[in-house]
PDB file of C-alpha atoms in Angstrom:
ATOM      1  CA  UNK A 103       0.682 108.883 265.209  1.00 66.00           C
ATOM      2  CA  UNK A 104      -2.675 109.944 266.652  1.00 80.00           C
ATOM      3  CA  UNK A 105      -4.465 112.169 264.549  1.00 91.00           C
ATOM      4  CA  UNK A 106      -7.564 113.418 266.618  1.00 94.00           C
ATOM      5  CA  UNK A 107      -6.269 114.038 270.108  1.00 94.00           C
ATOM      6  CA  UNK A 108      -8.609 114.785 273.113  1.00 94.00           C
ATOM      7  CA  UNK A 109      -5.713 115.705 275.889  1.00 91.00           C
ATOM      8  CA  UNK A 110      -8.108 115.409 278.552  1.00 94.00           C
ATOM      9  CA  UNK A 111      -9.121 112.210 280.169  1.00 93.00           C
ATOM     10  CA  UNK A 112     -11.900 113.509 282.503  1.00 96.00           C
ATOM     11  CA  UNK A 113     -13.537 116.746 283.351  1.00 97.00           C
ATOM     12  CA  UNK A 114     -15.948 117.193 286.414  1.00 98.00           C
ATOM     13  CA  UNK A 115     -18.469 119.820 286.462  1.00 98.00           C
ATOM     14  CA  UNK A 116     -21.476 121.752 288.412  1.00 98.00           C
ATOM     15  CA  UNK A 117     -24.957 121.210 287.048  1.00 97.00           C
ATOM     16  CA  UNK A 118     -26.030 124.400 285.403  1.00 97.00           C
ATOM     17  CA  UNK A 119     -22.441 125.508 284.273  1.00 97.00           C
ATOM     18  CA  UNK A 120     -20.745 125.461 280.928  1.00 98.00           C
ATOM     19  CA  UNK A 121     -18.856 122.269 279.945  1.00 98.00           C
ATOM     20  CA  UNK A 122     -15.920 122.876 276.821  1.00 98.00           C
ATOM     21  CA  UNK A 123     -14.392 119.606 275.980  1.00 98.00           C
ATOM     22  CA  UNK A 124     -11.546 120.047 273.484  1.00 98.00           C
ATOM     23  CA  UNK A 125      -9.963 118.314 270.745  1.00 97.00           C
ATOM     24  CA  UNK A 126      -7.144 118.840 268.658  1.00 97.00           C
ATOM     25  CA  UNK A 127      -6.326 116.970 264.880  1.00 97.00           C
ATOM     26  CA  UNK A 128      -3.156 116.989 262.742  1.00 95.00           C
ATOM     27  CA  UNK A 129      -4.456 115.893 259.587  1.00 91.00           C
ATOM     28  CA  UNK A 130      -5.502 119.370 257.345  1.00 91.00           C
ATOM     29  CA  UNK A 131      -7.580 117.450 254.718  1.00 90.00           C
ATOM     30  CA  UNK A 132     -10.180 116.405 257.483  1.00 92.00           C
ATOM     31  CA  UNK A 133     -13.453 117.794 255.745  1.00 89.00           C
ATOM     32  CA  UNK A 134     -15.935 116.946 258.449  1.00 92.00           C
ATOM     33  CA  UNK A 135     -15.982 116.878 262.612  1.00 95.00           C
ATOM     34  CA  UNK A 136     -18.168 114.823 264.607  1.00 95.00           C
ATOM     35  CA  UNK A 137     -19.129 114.315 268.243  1.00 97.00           C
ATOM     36  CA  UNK A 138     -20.143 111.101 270.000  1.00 97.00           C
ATOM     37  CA  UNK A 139     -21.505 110.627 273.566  1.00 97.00           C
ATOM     38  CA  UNK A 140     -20.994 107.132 274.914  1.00 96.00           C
ATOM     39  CA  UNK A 141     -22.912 106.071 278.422  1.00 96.00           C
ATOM     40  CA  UNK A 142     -21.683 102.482 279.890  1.00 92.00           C
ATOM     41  CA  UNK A 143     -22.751  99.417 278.233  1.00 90.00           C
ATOM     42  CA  UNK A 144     -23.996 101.233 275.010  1.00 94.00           C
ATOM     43  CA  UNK A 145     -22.645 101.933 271.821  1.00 96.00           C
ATOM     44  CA  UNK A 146     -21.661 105.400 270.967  1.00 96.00           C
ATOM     45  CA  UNK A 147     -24.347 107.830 269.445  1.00 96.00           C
ATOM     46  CA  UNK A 148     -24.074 110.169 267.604  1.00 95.00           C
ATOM     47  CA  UNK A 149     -24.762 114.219 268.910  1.00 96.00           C
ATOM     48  CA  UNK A 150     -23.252 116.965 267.066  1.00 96.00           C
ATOM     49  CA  UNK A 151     -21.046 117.544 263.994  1.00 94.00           C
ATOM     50  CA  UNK A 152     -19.615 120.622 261.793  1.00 95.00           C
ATOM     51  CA  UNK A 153     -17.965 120.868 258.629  1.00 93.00           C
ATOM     52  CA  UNK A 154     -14.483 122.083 257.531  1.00 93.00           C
ATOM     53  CA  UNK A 155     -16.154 125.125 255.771  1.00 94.00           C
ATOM     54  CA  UNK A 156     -17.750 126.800 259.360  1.00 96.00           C
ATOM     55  CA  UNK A 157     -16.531 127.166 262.428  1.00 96.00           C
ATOM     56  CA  UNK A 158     -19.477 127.051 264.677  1.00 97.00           C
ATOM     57  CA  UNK A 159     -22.571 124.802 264.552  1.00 97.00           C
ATOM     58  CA  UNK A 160     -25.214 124.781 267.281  1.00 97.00           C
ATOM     59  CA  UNK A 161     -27.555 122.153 267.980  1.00 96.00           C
ATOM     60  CA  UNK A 162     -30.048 123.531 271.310  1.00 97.00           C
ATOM     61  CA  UNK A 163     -27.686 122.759 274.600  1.00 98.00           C
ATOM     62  CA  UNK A 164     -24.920 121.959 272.544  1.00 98.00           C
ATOM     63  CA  UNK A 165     -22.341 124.035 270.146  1.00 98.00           C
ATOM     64  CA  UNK A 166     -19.286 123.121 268.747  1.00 98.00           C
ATOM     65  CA  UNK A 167     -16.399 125.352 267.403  1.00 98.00           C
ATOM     66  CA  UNK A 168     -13.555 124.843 264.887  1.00 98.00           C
ATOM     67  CA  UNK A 169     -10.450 126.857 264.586  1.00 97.00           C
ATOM     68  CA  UNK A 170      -8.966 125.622 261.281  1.00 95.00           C
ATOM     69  CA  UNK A 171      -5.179 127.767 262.014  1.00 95.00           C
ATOM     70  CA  UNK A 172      -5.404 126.071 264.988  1.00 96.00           C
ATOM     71  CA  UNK A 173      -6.519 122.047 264.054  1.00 96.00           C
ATOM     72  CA  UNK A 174      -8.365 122.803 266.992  1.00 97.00           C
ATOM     73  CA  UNK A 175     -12.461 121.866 267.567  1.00 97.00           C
ATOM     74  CA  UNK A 176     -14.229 122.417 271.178  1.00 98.00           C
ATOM     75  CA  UNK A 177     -17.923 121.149 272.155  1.00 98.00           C
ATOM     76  CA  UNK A 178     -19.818 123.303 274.779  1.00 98.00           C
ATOM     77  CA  UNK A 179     -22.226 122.244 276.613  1.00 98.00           C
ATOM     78  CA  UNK A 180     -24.593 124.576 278.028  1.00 97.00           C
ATOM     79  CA  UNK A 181     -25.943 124.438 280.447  1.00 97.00           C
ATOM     80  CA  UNK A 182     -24.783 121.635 281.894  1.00 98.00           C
ATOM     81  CA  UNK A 183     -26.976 118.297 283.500  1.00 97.00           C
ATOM     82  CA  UNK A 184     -26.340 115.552 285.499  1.00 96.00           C
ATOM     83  CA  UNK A 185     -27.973 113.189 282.600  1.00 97.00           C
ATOM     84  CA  UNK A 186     -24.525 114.769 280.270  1.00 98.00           C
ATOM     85  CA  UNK A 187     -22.701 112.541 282.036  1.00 98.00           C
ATOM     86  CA  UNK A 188     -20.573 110.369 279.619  1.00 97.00           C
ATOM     87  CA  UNK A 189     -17.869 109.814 277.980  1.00 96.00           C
ATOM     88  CA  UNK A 190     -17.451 112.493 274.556  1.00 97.00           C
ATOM     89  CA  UNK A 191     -15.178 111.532 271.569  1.00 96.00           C
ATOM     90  CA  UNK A 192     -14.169 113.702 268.760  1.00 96.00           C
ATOM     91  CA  UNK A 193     -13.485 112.406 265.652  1.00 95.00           C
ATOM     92  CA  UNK A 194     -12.974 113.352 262.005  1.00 94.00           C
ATOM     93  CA  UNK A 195     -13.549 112.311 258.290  1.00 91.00           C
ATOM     94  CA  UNK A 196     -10.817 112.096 256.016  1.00 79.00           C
ATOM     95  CA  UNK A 197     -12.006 110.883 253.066  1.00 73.00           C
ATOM     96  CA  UNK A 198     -15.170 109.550 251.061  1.00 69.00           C
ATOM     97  CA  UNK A 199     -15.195 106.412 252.455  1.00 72.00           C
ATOM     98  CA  UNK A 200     -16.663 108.045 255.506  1.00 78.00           C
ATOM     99  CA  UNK A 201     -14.176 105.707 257.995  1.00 86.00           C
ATOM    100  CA  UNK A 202     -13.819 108.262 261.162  1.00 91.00           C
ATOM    101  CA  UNK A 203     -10.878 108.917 263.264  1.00 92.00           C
ATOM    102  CA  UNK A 204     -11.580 109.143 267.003  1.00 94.00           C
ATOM    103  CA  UNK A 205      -9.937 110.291 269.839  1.00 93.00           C
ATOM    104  CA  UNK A 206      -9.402 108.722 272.872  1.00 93.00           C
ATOM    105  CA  UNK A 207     -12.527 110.144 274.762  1.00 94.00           C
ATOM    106  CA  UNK A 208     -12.981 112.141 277.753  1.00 96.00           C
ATOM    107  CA  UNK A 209     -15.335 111.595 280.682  1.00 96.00           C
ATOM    108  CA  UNK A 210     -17.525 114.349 281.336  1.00 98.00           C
ATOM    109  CA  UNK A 211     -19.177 113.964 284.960  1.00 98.00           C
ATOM    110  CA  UNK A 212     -21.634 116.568 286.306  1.00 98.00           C
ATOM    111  CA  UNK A 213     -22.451 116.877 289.385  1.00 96.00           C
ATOM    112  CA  UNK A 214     -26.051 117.439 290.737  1.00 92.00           C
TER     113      UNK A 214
ATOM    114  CA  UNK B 152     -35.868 100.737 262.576  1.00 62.00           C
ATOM    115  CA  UNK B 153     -33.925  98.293 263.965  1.00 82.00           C
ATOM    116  CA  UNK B 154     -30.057  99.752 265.008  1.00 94.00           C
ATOM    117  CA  UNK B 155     -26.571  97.948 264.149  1.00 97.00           C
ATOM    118  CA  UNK B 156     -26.714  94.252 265.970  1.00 97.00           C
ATOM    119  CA  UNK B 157     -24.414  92.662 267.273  1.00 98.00           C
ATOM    120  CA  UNK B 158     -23.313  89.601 269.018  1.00 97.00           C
ATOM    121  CA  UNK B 159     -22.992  88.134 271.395  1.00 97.00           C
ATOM    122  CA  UNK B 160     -22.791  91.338 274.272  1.00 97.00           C
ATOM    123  CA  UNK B 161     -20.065  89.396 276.365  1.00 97.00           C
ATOM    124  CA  UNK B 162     -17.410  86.823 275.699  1.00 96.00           C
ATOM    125  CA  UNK B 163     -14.960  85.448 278.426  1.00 97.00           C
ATOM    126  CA  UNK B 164     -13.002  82.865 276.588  1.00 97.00           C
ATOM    127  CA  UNK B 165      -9.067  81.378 277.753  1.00 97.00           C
ATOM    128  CA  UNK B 166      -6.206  82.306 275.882  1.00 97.00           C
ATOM    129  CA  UNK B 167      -5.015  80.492 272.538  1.00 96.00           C
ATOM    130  CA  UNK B 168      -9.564  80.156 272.133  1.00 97.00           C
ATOM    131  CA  UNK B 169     -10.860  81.034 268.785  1.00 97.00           C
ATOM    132  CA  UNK B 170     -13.516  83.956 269.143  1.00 98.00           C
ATOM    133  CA  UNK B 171     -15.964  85.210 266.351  1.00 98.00           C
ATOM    134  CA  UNK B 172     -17.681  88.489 266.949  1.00 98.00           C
ATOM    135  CA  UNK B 173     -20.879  88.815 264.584  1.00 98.00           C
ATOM    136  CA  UNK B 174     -22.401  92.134 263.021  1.00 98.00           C
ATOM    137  CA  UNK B 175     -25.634  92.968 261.439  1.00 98.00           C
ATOM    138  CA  UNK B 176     -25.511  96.770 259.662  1.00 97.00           C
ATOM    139  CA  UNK B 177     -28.381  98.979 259.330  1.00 95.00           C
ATOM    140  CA  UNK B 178     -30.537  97.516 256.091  1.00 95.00           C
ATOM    141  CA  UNK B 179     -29.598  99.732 253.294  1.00 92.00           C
ATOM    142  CA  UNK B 180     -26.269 100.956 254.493  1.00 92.00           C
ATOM    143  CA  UNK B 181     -23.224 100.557 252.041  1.00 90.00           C
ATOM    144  CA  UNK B 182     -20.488 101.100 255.157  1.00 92.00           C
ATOM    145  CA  UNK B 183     -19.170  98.731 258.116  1.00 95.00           C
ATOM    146  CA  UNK B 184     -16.187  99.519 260.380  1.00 96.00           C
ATOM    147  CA  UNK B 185     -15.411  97.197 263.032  1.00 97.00           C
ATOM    148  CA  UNK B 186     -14.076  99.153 266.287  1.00 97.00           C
ATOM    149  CA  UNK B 187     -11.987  98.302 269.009  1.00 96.00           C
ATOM    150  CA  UNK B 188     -12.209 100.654 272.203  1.00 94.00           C
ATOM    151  CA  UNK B 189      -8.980 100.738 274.935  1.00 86.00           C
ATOM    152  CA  UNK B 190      -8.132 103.023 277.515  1.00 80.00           C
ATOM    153  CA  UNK B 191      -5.379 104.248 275.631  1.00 80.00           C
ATOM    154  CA  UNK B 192      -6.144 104.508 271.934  1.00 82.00           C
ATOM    155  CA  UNK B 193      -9.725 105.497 272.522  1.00 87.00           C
ATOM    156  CA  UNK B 194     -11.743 103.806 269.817  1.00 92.00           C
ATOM    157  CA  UNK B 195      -9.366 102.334 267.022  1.00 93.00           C
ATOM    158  CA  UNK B 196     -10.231 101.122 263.806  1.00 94.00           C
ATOM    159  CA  UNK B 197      -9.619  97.781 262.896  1.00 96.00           C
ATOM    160  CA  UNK B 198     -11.170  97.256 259.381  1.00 96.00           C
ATOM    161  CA  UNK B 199     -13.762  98.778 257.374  1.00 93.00           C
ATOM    162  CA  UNK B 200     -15.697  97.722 254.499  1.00 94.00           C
ATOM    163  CA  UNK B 201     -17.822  99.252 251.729  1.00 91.00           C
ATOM    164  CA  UNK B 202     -20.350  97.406 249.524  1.00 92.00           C
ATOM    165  CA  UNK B 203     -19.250  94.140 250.758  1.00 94.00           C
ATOM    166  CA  UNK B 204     -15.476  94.625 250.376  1.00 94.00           C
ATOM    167  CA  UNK B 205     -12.412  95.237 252.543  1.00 94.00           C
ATOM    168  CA  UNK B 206     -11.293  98.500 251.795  1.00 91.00           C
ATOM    169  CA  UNK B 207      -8.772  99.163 254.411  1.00 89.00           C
ATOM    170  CA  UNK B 208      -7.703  96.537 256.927  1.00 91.00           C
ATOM    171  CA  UNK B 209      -4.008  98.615 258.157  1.00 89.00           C
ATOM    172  CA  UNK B 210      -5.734  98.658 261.623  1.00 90.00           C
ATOM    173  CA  UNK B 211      -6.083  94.649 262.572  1.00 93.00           C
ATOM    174  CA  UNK B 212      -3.321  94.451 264.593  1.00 86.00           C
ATOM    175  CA  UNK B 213      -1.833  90.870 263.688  1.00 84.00           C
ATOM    176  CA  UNK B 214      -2.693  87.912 261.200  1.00 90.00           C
ATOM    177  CA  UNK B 215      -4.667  86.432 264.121  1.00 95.00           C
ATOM    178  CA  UNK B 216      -7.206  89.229 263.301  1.00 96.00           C
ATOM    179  CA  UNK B 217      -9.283  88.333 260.494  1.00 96.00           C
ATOM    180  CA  UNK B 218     -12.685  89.925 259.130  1.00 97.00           C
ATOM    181  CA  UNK B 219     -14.959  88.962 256.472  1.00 97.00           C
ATOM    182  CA  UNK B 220     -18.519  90.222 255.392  1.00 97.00           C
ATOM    183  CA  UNK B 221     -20.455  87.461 252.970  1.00 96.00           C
ATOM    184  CA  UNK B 222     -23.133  90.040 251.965  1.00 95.00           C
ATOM    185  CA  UNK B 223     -24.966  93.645 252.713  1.00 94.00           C
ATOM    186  CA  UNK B 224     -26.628  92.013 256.428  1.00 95.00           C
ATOM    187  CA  UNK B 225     -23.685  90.075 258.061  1.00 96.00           C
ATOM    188  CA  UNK B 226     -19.866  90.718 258.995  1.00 98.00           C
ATOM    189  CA  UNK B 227     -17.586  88.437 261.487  1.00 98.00           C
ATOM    190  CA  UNK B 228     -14.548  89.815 263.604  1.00 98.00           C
ATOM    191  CA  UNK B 229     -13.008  86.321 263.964  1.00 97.00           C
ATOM    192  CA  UNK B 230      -9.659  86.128 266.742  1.00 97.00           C
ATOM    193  CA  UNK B 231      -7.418  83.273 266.508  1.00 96.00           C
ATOM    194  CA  UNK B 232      -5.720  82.136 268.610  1.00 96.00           C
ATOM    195  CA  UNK B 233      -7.056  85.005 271.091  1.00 96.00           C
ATOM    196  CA  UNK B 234      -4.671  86.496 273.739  1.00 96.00           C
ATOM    197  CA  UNK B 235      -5.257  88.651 276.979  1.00 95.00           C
ATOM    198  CA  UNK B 236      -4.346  91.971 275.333  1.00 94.00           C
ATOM    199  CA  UNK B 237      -7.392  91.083 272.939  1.00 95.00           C
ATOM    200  CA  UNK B 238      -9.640  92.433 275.966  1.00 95.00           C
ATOM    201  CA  UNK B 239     -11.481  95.130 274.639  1.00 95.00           C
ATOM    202  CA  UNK B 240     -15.135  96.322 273.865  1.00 96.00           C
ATOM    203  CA  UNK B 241     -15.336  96.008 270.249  1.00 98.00           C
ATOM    204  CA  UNK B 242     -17.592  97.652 268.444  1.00 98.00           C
ATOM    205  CA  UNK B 243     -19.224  97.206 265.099  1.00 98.00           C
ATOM    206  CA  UNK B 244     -20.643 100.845 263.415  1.00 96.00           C
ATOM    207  CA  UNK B 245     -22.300 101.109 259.791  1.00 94.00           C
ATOM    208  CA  UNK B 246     -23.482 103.969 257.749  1.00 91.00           C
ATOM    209  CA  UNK B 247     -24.513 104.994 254.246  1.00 86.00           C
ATOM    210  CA  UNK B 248     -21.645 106.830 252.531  1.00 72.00           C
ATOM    211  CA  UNK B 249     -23.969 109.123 250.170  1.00 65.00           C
ATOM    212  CA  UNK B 250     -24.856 110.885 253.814  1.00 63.00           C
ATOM    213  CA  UNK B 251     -22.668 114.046 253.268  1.00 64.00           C
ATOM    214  CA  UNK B 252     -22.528 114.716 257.408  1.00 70.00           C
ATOM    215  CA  UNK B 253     -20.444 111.389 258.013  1.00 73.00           C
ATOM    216  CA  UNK B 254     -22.339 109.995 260.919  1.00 87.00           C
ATOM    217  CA  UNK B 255     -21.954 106.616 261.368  1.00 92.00           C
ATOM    218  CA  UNK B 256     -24.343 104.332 263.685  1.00 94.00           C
ATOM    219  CA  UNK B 257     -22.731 101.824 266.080  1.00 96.00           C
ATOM    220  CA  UNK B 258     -23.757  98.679 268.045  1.00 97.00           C
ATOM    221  CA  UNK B 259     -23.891  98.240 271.289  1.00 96.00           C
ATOM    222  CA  UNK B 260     -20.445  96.687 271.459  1.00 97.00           C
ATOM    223  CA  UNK B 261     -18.837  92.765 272.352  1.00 97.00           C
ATOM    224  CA  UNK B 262     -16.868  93.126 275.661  1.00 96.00           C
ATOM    225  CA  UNK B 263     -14.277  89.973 274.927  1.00 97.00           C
ATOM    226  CA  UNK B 264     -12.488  89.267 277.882  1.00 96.00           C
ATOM    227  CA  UNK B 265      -9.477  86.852 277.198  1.00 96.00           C
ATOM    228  CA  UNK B 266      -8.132  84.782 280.503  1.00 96.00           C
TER     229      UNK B 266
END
């Protein structure tokens, strides 16, 4: 009964290339989409978010798209540096009590 | 501004132990979720509250989970008796629900280890 579903566990890229981590949601009423970044040992923080009404949002290095046919959001990351290295989760907002739904994560690792 | 605290960072403790996990929000946020990260279900929620008060606790996973928050600065995660599947990071996050974007600000995490 997952709702927000990131289908990828890892994902290994080359410095200076484009990064797309995916995501995909069942629940239609999900009004907002968010993006965390997590390095070891820290909490995760917050990077880039986009609600139900667009479908792209851009934020410098990073953009994230959201096909609403498809319950489907991607974050790109571009270009790509070793210092992305982390582990991404997507998760979305149901309702006003602002409680998020997350994904399980995926590691991004880029290689110098 | 000082972040979302919380304490203590690590926690190795036997099985059957009593564990309390302690949590102090953002000053001036209305929010607090406590989180629980695994390999599997990525970061789960257990329990959240909002001005004070439970609102939703379908995500503690058995009786022996229990959560309270006295007032505004302070919320426990209290585990008893604690088992080995209890091992987990668990975060606690807070945030300020007139915020239209939804972000919500987490701690740096407990890493309870149960023997």
């Amino acid at each position: 009964d997952q709702q927000v579903k990131q289908n990828s566990p890892s994902l290994s890229v080359q410095e200076g290339r484009i990064s797309i981590l995916n995501c995909d949601y069942t629940n239609s009423m999900f009004d907002y989409f968010l993006w965390y970044k997590k390095y070891p040992a820290e909490g995760p923080t917050f990077l880039i978010s986009i609600s139900s009404i667009k479908d792209k949002n851009e934020d410098g290095r990073f953009t994230v798209f959201l096909n609403k046919s498809a319950k489907h959001l991607s974050l790109h990351i571009v270009p790509s540096q070793p210092g992305d290295s982390a582990v991404y989760f997507c998760a979305a907002r149901g309702d006003h009590t602002g409680k998020l739904i997350f994904g399980q994560g995926t590691t991004l690792q880029v290689k110098p | 501004d000082a972040g979302v605290i919380q304490s203590p960072r690590h926690e190795v403790t036997e099985m059957g132990q009593e564990v309390t996990l302690r949590c102090k929000p953002i000053s001036g946020h209305n929010s607090l979720f406590w989180y629980r990260q695994t390999m599997m279900r990525g970061l789960e929620l257990l329990i959240y509250f909002n001005n004070n008060v439970p609102i939703d606790d379908s995500g503690m996973p058995e009786d022996r989970f229990s959560a309270k928050m006295p007032n505004a600065s302070f919320s426990t995660l209290k585990i008893q008796p604690s088992e080995p599947r209890d091992s987990a990071v668990y975060f606690c996050a807070s945030s300020l629900t007139t915020r239209n974007t939804g972000e919500l600000f987490f701690g740096e995490g407990s890493r309870l280890t149960v023997l």
